[in-house]
């Protein structure tokens, strides 16, 4: 029996905020939703009821399901997916590998060494962000897990040219930029989801890796897989990203989340 590893991005891949639902049918025909995240006492993220059942099925299948997110551990801790708690989870874009909910110290040390060797410091990047961002559209400046930075922006006022210039500045320093909804992430290039997924694959002796994701920060995750899926929305859809083994779904919004889970389970039956 082959061991399958299923590593999926969460936000706008499996779980969706109200703003990202993308429901197009008449309200009377909309699917029933399950809230999987509460923030400051209010519902924040959802899956469809069908997706909830599929997640439960995936969690109980032979596949090793690994939630793989750019979220900090604290932000991830707010999410309560249906199904048994996953043995492994990847947070902070690969910076933390959780094993039974605890960050693996050896993995942390390996990540820290790579970042020190290969890219500019977080302090330098933050200083640049603070210096060049315009208070007209900058709502918040945040550091995640002392590993990377992100800005919360007023998207309608954010100049494309600024994002492009930042992307070039960052690239020269070994960092990468990803714009997802109201959040602009600036992340060290060696800090990847795929590196952490490969480590989990090694530990569980996985023979096949299945992945899904919607944003630029998922590019390496999709490329590291034997088979992968991306929704019809998001940064990767906007650039028309394709890759060997990648299935591009037509579905957009929360319907895509359901379809991705169906694909994972279908691949498991064949695998
Ligand atoms: Mg995402």
PDB file of N, CA, C and O in Angstrom, residues 198-266:
ATOM      1  N   UNK A 198       8.330  18.272   2.138  1.00  0.00           N
ATOM      2  CA  UNK A 198       9.302  17.212   1.836  1.00  0.00           C
ATOM      3  C   UNK A 198       9.789  16.550   3.122  1.00  0.00           C
ATOM      4  O   UNK A 198      10.029  15.346   3.164  1.00  0.00           O
ATOM      5  N   UNK A 199       9.950  17.362   4.167  1.00  0.00           N
ATOM      6  CA  UNK A 199      10.393  16.804   5.454  1.00  0.00           C
ATOM      7  C   UNK A 199       9.332  15.851   6.018  1.00  0.00           C
ATOM      8  O   UNK A 199       9.657  14.766   6.502  1.00  0.00           O
ATOM      9  N   UNK A 200       8.058  16.245   5.920  1.00  0.00           N
ATOM     10  CA  UNK A 200       6.994  15.341   6.398  1.00  0.00           C
ATOM     11  C   UNK A 200       6.974  14.082   5.532  1.00  0.00           C
ATOM     12  O   UNK A 200       6.850  12.964   6.046  1.00  0.00           O
ATOM     13  N   UNK A 201       7.128  14.250   4.228  1.00  0.00           N
ATOM     14  CA  UNK A 201       7.124  13.100   3.313  1.00  0.00           C
ATOM     15  C   UNK A 201       8.228  12.112   3.698  1.00  0.00           C
ATOM     16  O   UNK A 201       8.028  10.897   3.686  1.00  0.00           O
ATOM     17  N   UNK A 202       9.386  12.662   4.072  1.00  0.00           N
ATOM     18  CA  UNK A 202      10.510  11.814   4.486  1.00  0.00           C
ATOM     19  C   UNK A 202      10.140  11.049   5.770  1.00  0.00           C
ATOM     20  O   UNK A 202      10.359   9.848   5.878  1.00  0.00           O
ATOM     21  N   UNK A 203       9.528  11.758   6.704  1.00  0.00           N
ATOM     22  CA  UNK A 203       9.227  11.135   8.006  1.00  0.00           C
ATOM     23  C   UNK A 203       8.147  10.049   7.905  1.00  0.00           C
ATOM     24  O   UNK A 203       8.180   9.086   8.667  1.00  0.00           O
ATOM     25  N   UNK A 204       7.187  10.241   7.010  1.00  0.00           N
ATOM     26  CA  UNK A 204       6.112   9.237   6.914  1.00  0.00           C
ATOM     27  C   UNK A 204       6.360   8.261   5.775  1.00  0.00           C
ATOM     28  O   UNK A 204       5.540   7.387   5.509  1.00  0.00           O
ATOM     29  N   UNK A 205       7.519   8.455   5.086  1.00  0.00           N
ATOM     30  CA  UNK A 205       7.872   7.583   3.980  1.00  0.00           C
ATOM     31  C   UNK A 205       6.799   7.617   2.885  1.00  0.00           C
ATOM     32  O   UNK A 205       6.359   6.575   2.397  1.00  0.00           O
ATOM     33  N   UNK A 206       6.385   8.814   2.533  1.00  0.00           N
ATOM     34  CA  UNK A 206       5.325   8.981   1.528  1.00  0.00           C
ATOM     35  C   UNK A 206       5.851   8.678   0.140  1.00  0.00           C
ATOM     36  O   UNK A 206       6.982   9.038  -0.206  1.00  0.00           O
ATOM     37  N   UNK A 207       5.038   8.005  -0.640  1.00  0.00           N
ATOM     38  CA  UNK A 207       5.431   7.692  -2.016  1.00  0.00           C
ATOM     39  C   UNK A 207       4.766   8.615  -3.017  1.00  0.00           C
ATOM     40  O   UNK A 207       5.181   8.702  -4.162  1.00  0.00           O
ATOM     41  N   UNK A 208       3.700   9.262  -2.581  1.00  0.00           N
ATOM     42  CA  UNK A 208       3.014  10.181  -3.493  1.00  0.00           C
ATOM     43  C   UNK A 208       2.581  11.423  -2.721  1.00  0.00           C
ATOM     44  O   UNK A 208       2.075  11.315  -1.604  1.00  0.00           O
ATOM     45  N   UNK A 209       2.811  12.589  -3.347  1.00  0.00           N
ATOM     46  CA  UNK A 209       2.443  13.849  -2.701  1.00  0.00           C
ATOM     47  C   UNK A 209       1.358  14.534  -3.540  1.00  0.00           C
ATOM     48  O   UNK A 209       1.537  14.745  -4.744  1.00  0.00           O
ATOM     49  N   UNK A 210       0.243  14.860  -2.889  1.00  0.00           N
ATOM     50  CA  UNK A 210      -0.847  15.606  -3.524  1.00  0.00           C
ATOM     51  C   UNK A 210      -0.943  16.960  -2.835  1.00  0.00           C
ATOM     52  O   UNK A 210      -0.865  17.030  -1.602  1.00  0.00           O
ATOM     53  N   UNK A 211      -1.109  18.024  -3.617  1.00  0.00           N
ATOM     54  CA  UNK A 211      -1.175  19.350  -2.995  1.00  0.00           C
ATOM     55  C   UNK A 211      -2.230  20.220  -3.678  1.00  0.00           C
ATOM     56  O   UNK A 211      -2.689  19.919  -4.784  1.00  0.00           O
ATOM     57  N   UNK A 212      -2.603  21.306  -2.988  1.00  0.00           N
ATOM     58  CA  UNK A 212      -3.484  22.309  -3.573  1.00  0.00           C
ATOM     59  C   UNK A 212      -3.158  23.662  -2.969  1.00  0.00           C
ATOM     60  O   UNK A 212      -2.747  23.754  -1.809  1.00  0.00           O
ATOM     61  N   UNK A 213      -3.352  24.713  -3.787  1.00  0.00           N
ATOM     62  CA  UNK A 213      -3.093  26.068  -3.300  1.00  0.00           C
ATOM     63  C   UNK A 213      -3.547  27.088  -4.321  1.00  0.00           C
ATOM     64  O   UNK A 213      -3.794  26.739  -5.480  1.00  0.00           O
ATOM     65  N   UNK A 214      -3.683  28.331  -3.878  1.00  0.00           N
ATOM     66  CA  UNK A 214      -4.246  29.366  -4.756  1.00  0.00           C
ATOM     67  C   UNK A 214      -3.326  30.559  -4.976  1.00  0.00           C
ATOM     68  O   UNK A 214      -3.557  31.349  -5.879  1.00  0.00           O
ATOM     69  N   UNK A 215      -2.281  30.714  -4.125  1.00  0.00           N
ATOM     70  CA  UNK A 215      -1.519  31.966  -4.190  1.00  0.00           C
ATOM     71  C   UNK A 215      -0.092  31.727  -4.657  1.00  0.00           C
ATOM     72  O   UNK A 215       0.368  30.591  -4.748  1.00  0.00           O
ATOM     73  N   UNK A 216       0.615  32.834  -4.899  1.00  0.00           N
ATOM     74  CA  UNK A 216       2.021  32.754  -5.312  1.00  0.00           C
ATOM     75  C   UNK A 216       2.856  31.967  -4.309  1.00  0.00           C
ATOM     76  O   UNK A 216       3.783  31.253  -4.694  1.00  0.00           O
ATOM     77  N   UNK A 217       2.507  32.081  -3.030  1.00  0.00           N
ATOM     78  CA  UNK A 217       3.263  31.362  -2.002  1.00  0.00           C
ATOM     79  C   UNK A 217       2.996  29.862  -2.048  1.00  0.00           C
ATOM     80  O   UNK A 217       3.614  29.097  -1.320  1.00  0.00           O
ATOM     81  N   UNK A 218       2.073  29.438  -2.893  1.00  0.00           N
ATOM     82  CA  UNK A 218       1.806  28.003  -3.074  1.00  0.00           C
ATOM     83  C   UNK A 218       2.498  27.435  -4.312  1.00  0.00           C
ATOM     84  O   UNK A 218       2.402  26.237  -4.576  1.00  0.00           O
ATOM     85  N   UNK A 219       3.177  28.281  -5.068  1.00  0.00           N
ATOM     86  CA  UNK A 219       3.796  27.827  -6.318  1.00  0.00           C
ATOM     87  C   UNK A 219       4.685  26.612  -6.090  1.00  0.00           C
ATOM     88  O   UNK A 219       4.542  25.579  -6.751  1.00  0.00           O
ATOM     89  N   UNK A 220       5.604  26.731  -5.125  1.00  0.00           N
ATOM     90  CA  UNK A 220       6.541  25.629  -4.877  1.00  0.00           C
ATOM     91  C   UNK A 220       5.814  24.396  -4.352  1.00  0.00           C
ATOM     92  O   UNK A 220       6.210  23.268  -4.630  1.00  0.00           O
ATOM     93  N   UNK A 221       4.721  24.635  -3.604  1.00  0.00           N
ATOM     94  CA  UNK A 221       3.937  23.512  -3.069  1.00  0.00           C
ATOM     95  C   UNK A 221       3.327  22.713  -4.222  1.00  0.00           C
ATOM     96  O   UNK A 221       3.340  21.482  -4.220  1.00  0.00           O
ATOM     97  N   UNK A 222       2.797  23.415  -5.217  1.00  0.00           N
ATOM     98  CA  UNK A 222       2.194  22.742  -6.367  1.00  0.00           C
ATOM     99  C   UNK A 222       3.271  22.027  -7.189  1.00  0.00           C
ATOM    100  O   UNK A 222       3.062  20.916  -7.678  1.00  0.00           O
ATOM    101  N   UNK A 223       4.440  22.666  -7.318  1.00  0.00           N
ATOM    102  CA  UNK A 223       5.512  22.083  -8.124  1.00  0.00           C
ATOM    103  C   UNK A 223       6.141  20.861  -7.456  1.00  0.00           C
ATOM    104  O   UNK A 223       6.695  19.998  -8.134  1.00  0.00           O
ATOM    105  N   UNK A 224       6.047  20.791  -6.129  1.00  0.00           N
ATOM    106  CA  UNK A 224       6.682  19.681  -5.398  1.00  0.00           C
ATOM    107  C   UNK A 224       5.834  18.411  -5.430  1.00  0.00           C
ATOM    108  O   UNK A 224       6.265  17.364  -4.943  1.00  0.00           O
ATOM    109  N   UNK A 225       4.621  18.504  -5.994  1.00  0.00           N
ATOM    110  CA  UNK A 225       3.673  17.391  -5.898  1.00  0.00           C
ATOM    111  C   UNK A 225       3.733  16.475  -7.110  1.00  0.00           C
ATOM    112  O   UNK A 225       4.175  16.861  -8.194  1.00  0.00           O
ATOM    113  N   UNK A 226       3.270  15.249  -6.907  1.00  0.00           N
ATOM    114  CA  UNK A 226       3.038  14.366  -8.043  1.00  0.00           C
ATOM    115  C   UNK A 226       1.783  14.807  -8.782  1.00  0.00           C
ATOM    116  O   UNK A 226       1.728  14.799 -10.010  1.00  0.00           O
ATOM    117  N   UNK A 227       0.766  15.174  -7.982  1.00  0.00           N
ATOM    118  CA  UNK A 227      -0.466  15.706  -8.560  1.00  0.00           C
ATOM    119  C   UNK A 227      -0.920  16.881  -7.709  1.00  0.00           C
ATOM    120  O   UNK A 227      -0.804  16.845  -6.475  1.00  0.00           O
ATOM    121  N   UNK A 228      -1.453  17.909  -8.364  1.00  0.00           N
ATOM    122  CA  UNK A 228      -1.867  19.094  -7.610  1.00  0.00           C
ATOM    123  C   UNK A 228      -3.090  19.728  -8.260  1.00  0.00           C
ATOM    124  O   UNK A 228      -3.424  19.433  -9.411  1.00  0.00           O
ATOM    125  N   UNK A 229      -3.739  20.582  -7.498  1.00  0.00           N
ATOM    126  CA  UNK A 229      -4.951  21.263  -7.952  1.00  0.00           C
ATOM    127  C   UNK A 229      -4.891  22.713  -7.511  1.00  0.00           C
ATOM    128  O   UNK A 229      -4.363  23.034  -6.442  1.00  0.00           O
ATOM    129  N   UNK A 230      -5.437  23.585  -8.353  1.00  0.00           N
ATOM    130  CA  UNK A 230      -5.626  24.965  -7.904  1.00  0.00           C
ATOM    131  C   UNK A 230      -7.017  25.441  -8.315  1.00  0.00           C
ATOM    132  O   UNK A 230      -7.566  24.990  -9.334  1.00  0.00           O
ATOM    133  N   UNK A 231      -7.597  26.338  -7.523  1.00  0.00           N
ATOM    134  CA  UNK A 231      -8.934  26.846  -7.845  1.00  0.00           C
ATOM    135  C   UNK A 231      -8.905  27.794  -9.043  1.00  0.00           C
ATOM    136  O   UNK A 231      -7.831  28.239  -9.462  1.00  0.00           O
ATOM    137  N   UNK A 232     -10.093  28.128  -9.536  1.00  0.00           N
ATOM    138  CA  UNK A 232     -10.211  29.062 -10.649  1.00  0.00           C
ATOM    139  C   UNK A 232     -10.080  30.522 -10.229  1.00  0.00           C
ATOM    140  O   UNK A 232     -10.215  31.414 -11.056  1.00  0.00           O
ATOM    141  N   UNK A 233      -9.827  30.772  -8.947  1.00  0.00           N
ATOM    142  CA  UNK A 233      -9.614  32.141  -8.463  1.00  0.00           C
ATOM    143  C   UNK A 233      -8.231  32.231  -7.832  1.00  0.00           C
ATOM    144  O   UNK A 233      -7.590  31.209  -7.595  1.00  0.00           O
ATOM    145  N   UNK A 234      -7.807  33.467  -7.551  1.00  0.00           N
ATOM    146  CA  UNK A 234      -6.571  33.680  -6.788  1.00  0.00           C
ATOM    147  C   UNK A 234      -5.420  34.172  -7.639  1.00  0.00           C
ATOM    148  O   UNK A 234      -5.526  34.293  -8.858  1.00  0.00           O
ATOM    149  N   UNK A 235      -4.303  34.440  -6.957  1.00  0.00           N
ATOM    150  CA  UNK A 235      -3.120  34.990  -7.626  1.00  0.00           C
ATOM    151  C   UNK A 235      -2.625  34.101  -8.756  1.00  0.00           C
ATOM    152  O   UNK A 235      -2.203  34.584  -9.802  1.00  0.00           O
ATOM    153  N   UNK A 236      -2.653  32.777  -8.544  1.00  0.00           N
ATOM    154  CA  UNK A 236      -2.145  31.863  -9.577  1.00  0.00           C
ATOM    155  C   UNK A 236      -3.087  31.814 -10.773  1.00  0.00           C
ATOM    156  O   UNK A 236      -2.652  31.718 -11.913  1.00  0.00           O
ATOM    157  N   UNK A 237      -4.396  31.885 -10.500  1.00  0.00           N
ATOM    158  CA  UNK A 237      -5.369  31.931 -11.597  1.00  0.00           C
ATOM    159  C   UNK A 237      -5.185  33.230 -12.386  1.00  0.00           C
ATOM    160  O   UNK A 237      -5.257  33.235 -13.620  1.00  0.00           O
ATOM    161  N   UNK A 238      -4.917  34.324 -11.662  1.00  0.00           N
ATOM    162  CA  UNK A 238      -4.755  35.624 -12.330  1.00  0.00           C
ATOM    163  C   UNK A 238      -3.586  35.614 -13.305  1.00  0.00           C
ATOM    164  O   UNK A 238      -3.606  36.312 -14.319  1.00  0.00           O
ATOM    165  N   UNK A 239      -2.542  34.836 -12.982  1.00  0.00           N
ATOM    166  CA  UNK A 239      -1.387  34.791 -13.883  1.00  0.00           C
ATOM    167  C   UNK A 239      -1.445  33.583 -14.818  1.00  0.00           C
ATOM    168  O   UNK A 239      -0.529  33.365 -15.598  1.00  0.00           O
ATOM    169  N   UNK A 240      -2.511  32.778 -14.708  1.00  0.00           N
ATOM    170  CA  UNK A 240      -2.654  31.625 -15.597  1.00  0.00           C
ATOM    171  C   UNK A 240      -1.629  30.533 -15.329  1.00  0.00           C
ATOM    172  O   UNK A 240      -1.239  29.794 -16.241  1.00  0.00           O
ATOM    173  N   UNK A 241      -1.219  30.408 -14.073  1.00  0.00           N
ATOM    174  CA  UNK A 241      -0.167  29.444 -13.723  1.00  0.00           C
ATOM    175  C   UNK A 241      -0.571  28.006 -14.060  1.00  0.00           C
ATOM    176  O   UNK A 241      -1.648  27.547 -13.696  1.00  0.00           O
ATOM    177  N   UNK A 242       0.317  27.309 -14.766  1.00  0.00           N
ATOM    178  CA  UNK A 242       0.137  25.870 -15.028  1.00  0.00           C
ATOM    179  C   UNK A 242       1.454  25.154 -14.731  1.00  0.00           C
ATOM    180  O   UNK A 242       2.510  25.783 -14.691  1.00  0.00           O
ATOM    181  N   UNK A 243       1.366  23.868 -14.501  1.00  0.00           N
ATOM    182  CA  UNK A 243       2.572  23.078 -14.199  1.00  0.00           C
ATOM    183  C   UNK A 243       2.255  21.624 -14.490  1.00  0.00           C
ATOM    184  O   UNK A 243       1.082  21.231 -14.524  1.00  0.00           O
ATOM    185  N   UNK A 244       3.306  20.802 -14.687  1.00  0.00           N
ATOM    186  CA  UNK A 244       3.062  19.376 -14.906  1.00  0.00           C
ATOM    187  C   UNK A 244       2.341  18.774 -13.695  1.00  0.00           C
ATOM    188  O   UNK A 244       2.700  19.074 -12.556  1.00  0.00           O
ATOM    189  N   UNK A 245       1.309  17.986 -13.951  1.00  0.00           N
ATOM    190  CA  UNK A 245       0.593  17.339 -12.853  1.00  0.00           C
ATOM    191  C   UNK A 245      -0.445  18.217 -12.186  1.00  0.00           C
ATOM    192  O   UNK A 245      -1.146  17.775 -11.281  1.00  0.00           O
ATOM    193  N   UNK A 246      -0.528  19.477 -12.616  1.00  0.00           N
ATOM    194  CA  UNK A 246      -1.478  20.420 -12.001  1.00  0.00           C
ATOM    195  C   UNK A 246      -2.808  20.411 -12.749  1.00  0.00           C
ATOM    196  O   UNK A 246      -2.837  20.569 -13.969  1.00  0.00           O
ATOM    197  N   UNK A 247      -3.891  20.207 -12.010  1.00  0.00           N
ATOM    198  CA  UNK A 247      -5.229  20.335 -12.572  1.00  0.00           C
ATOM    199  C   UNK A 247      -5.794  21.698 -12.184  1.00  0.00           C
ATOM    200  O   UNK A 247      -5.811  22.047 -11.001  1.00  0.00           O
ATOM    201  N   UNK A 248      -6.200  22.454 -13.178  1.00  0.00           N
ATOM    202  CA  UNK A 248      -6.801  23.767 -12.935  1.00  0.00           C
ATOM    203  C   UNK A 248      -8.313  23.593 -12.871  1.00  0.00           C
ATOM    204  O   UNK A 248      -8.936  23.165 -13.844  1.00  0.00           O
ATOM    205  N   UNK A 249      -8.894  23.902 -11.740  1.00  0.00           N
ATOM    206  CA  UNK A 249     -10.339  23.735 -11.584  1.00  0.00           C
ATOM    207  C   UNK A 249     -11.079  24.949 -12.125  1.00  0.00           C
ATOM    208  O   UNK A 249     -10.579  26.069 -12.075  1.00  0.00           O
ATOM    209  N   UNK A 250     -12.263  24.693 -12.636  1.00  0.00           N
ATOM    210  CA  UNK A 250     -13.105  25.787 -13.121  1.00  0.00           C
ATOM    211  C   UNK A 250     -13.736  26.536 -11.953  1.00  0.00           C
ATOM    212  O   UNK A 250     -14.020  27.712 -12.032  1.00  0.00           O
ATOM    213  N   UNK A 251     -13.986  25.787 -10.878  1.00  0.00           N
ATOM    214  CA  UNK A 251     -14.721  26.359  -9.750  1.00  0.00           C
ATOM    215  C   UNK A 251     -13.950  27.509  -9.114  1.00  0.00           C
ATOM    216  O   UNK A 251     -12.723  27.463  -9.008  1.00  0.00           O
ATOM    217  N   UNK A 252     -14.716  28.497  -8.678  1.00  0.00           N
ATOM    218  CA  UNK A 252     -14.145  29.636  -7.954  1.00  0.00           C
ATOM    219  C   UNK A 252     -14.805  29.713  -6.588  1.00  0.00           C
ATOM    220  O   UNK A 252     -15.926  29.273  -6.411  1.00  0.00           O
ATOM    221  N   UNK A 253     -14.098  30.297  -5.636  1.00  0.00           N
ATOM    222  CA  UNK A 253     -14.666  30.484  -4.301  1.00  0.00           C
ATOM    223  C   UNK A 253     -14.834  29.164  -3.565  1.00  0.00           C
ATOM    224  O   UNK A 253     -14.180  28.161  -3.869  1.00  0.00           O
ATOM    225  N   UNK A 254     -15.739  29.158  -2.620  1.00  0.00           N
ATOM    226  CA  UNK A 254     -15.865  28.040  -1.682  1.00  0.00           C
ATOM    227  C   UNK A 254     -16.222  26.728  -2.396  1.00  0.00           C
ATOM    228  O   UNK A 254     -15.902  25.643  -1.903  1.00  0.00           O
ATOM    229  N   UNK A 255     -16.839  26.820  -3.574  1.00  0.00           N
ATOM    230  CA  UNK A 255     -17.147  25.613  -4.348  1.00  0.00           C
ATOM    231  C   UNK A 255     -15.859  24.909  -4.766  1.00  0.00           C
ATOM    232  O   UNK A 255     -15.815  23.672  -4.878  1.00  0.00           O
ATOM    233  N   UNK A 256     -14.800  25.684  -4.994  1.00  0.00           N
ATOM    234  CA  UNK A 256     -13.512  25.090  -5.378  1.00  0.00           C
ATOM    235  C   UNK A 256     -12.941  24.277  -4.216  1.00  0.00           C
ATOM    236  O   UNK A 256     -12.332  23.215  -4.421  1.00  0.00           O
ATOM    237  N   UNK A 257     -13.154  24.756  -2.998  1.00  0.00           N
ATOM    238  CA  UNK A 257     -12.668  24.029  -1.822  1.00  0.00           C
ATOM    239  C   UNK A 257     -13.245  22.625  -1.767  1.00  0.00           C
ATOM    240  O   UNK A 257     -12.541  21.649  -1.487  1.00  0.00           O
ATOM    241  N   UNK A 258     -14.524  22.553  -2.041  1.00  0.00           N
ATOM    242  CA  UNK A 258     -15.205  21.258  -2.042  1.00  0.00           C
ATOM    243  C   UNK A 258     -14.638  20.345  -3.133  1.00  0.00           C
ATOM    244  O   UNK A 258     -14.384  19.161  -2.922  1.00  0.00           O
ATOM    245  N   UNK A 259     -14.433  20.916  -4.302  1.00  0.00           N
ATOM    246  CA  UNK A 259     -13.945  20.155  -5.452  1.00  0.00           C
ATOM    247  C   UNK A 259     -12.524  19.629  -5.211  1.00  0.00           C
ATOM    248  O   UNK A 259     -12.185  18.506  -5.607  1.00  0.00           O
ATOM    249  N   UNK A 260     -11.711  20.434  -4.552  1.00  0.00           N
ATOM    250  CA  UNK A 260     -10.333  20.017  -4.251  1.00  0.00           C
ATOM    251  C   UNK A 260     -10.348  18.799  -3.323  1.00  0.00           C
ATOM    252  O   UNK A 260      -9.603  17.837  -3.528  1.00  0.00           O
ATOM    253  N   UNK A 261     -11.214  18.836  -2.331  1.00  0.00           N
ATOM    254  CA  UNK A 261     -11.304  17.695  -1.401  1.00  0.00           C
ATOM    255  C   UNK A 261     -11.778  16.442  -2.134  1.00  0.00           C
ATOM    256  O   UNK A 261     -11.276  15.336  -1.886  1.00  0.00           O
ATOM    257  N   UNK A 262     -12.729  16.631  -3.052  1.00  0.00           N
ATOM    258  CA  UNK A 262     -13.200  15.499  -3.847  1.00  0.00           C
ATOM    259  C   UNK A 262     -12.049  14.918  -4.676  1.00  0.00           C
ATOM    260  O   UNK A 262     -11.897  13.697  -4.805  1.00  0.00           O
ATOM    261  N   UNK A 263     -11.238  15.778  -5.221  1.00  0.00           N
ATOM    262  CA  UNK A 263     -10.078  15.345  -6.031  1.00  0.00           C
ATOM    263  C   UNK A 263      -9.082  14.573  -5.177  1.00  0.00           C
ATOM    264  O   UNK A 263      -8.573  13.531  -5.584  1.00  0.00           O
ATOM    265  N   UNK A 264      -8.795  15.091  -3.976  1.00  0.00           N
ATOM    266  CA  UNK A 264      -7.857  14.392  -3.075  1.00  0.00           C
ATOM    267  C   UNK A 264      -8.366  12.970  -2.792  1.00  0.00           C
ATOM    268  O   UNK A 264      -7.613  11.995  -2.852  1.00  0.00           O
ATOM    269  N   UNK A 265      -9.641  12.873  -2.462  1.00  0.00           N
ATOM    270  CA  UNK A 265     -10.203  11.572  -2.103  1.00  0.00           C
ATOM    271  C   UNK A 265     -10.244  10.654  -3.320  1.00  0.00           C
ATOM    272  O   UNK A 265      -9.971   9.455  -3.217  1.00  0.00           O
ATOM    273  N   UNK A 266     -10.569  11.206  -4.477  1.00  0.00           N
ATOM    274  CA  UNK A 266     -10.594  10.424  -5.708  1.00  0.00           C
ATOM    275  C   UNK A 266      -9.225   9.882  -6.043  1.00  0.00           C
ATOM    276  O   UNK A 266      -9.061   8.725  -6.429  1.00  0.00           O
TER     277      UNK A 266
END
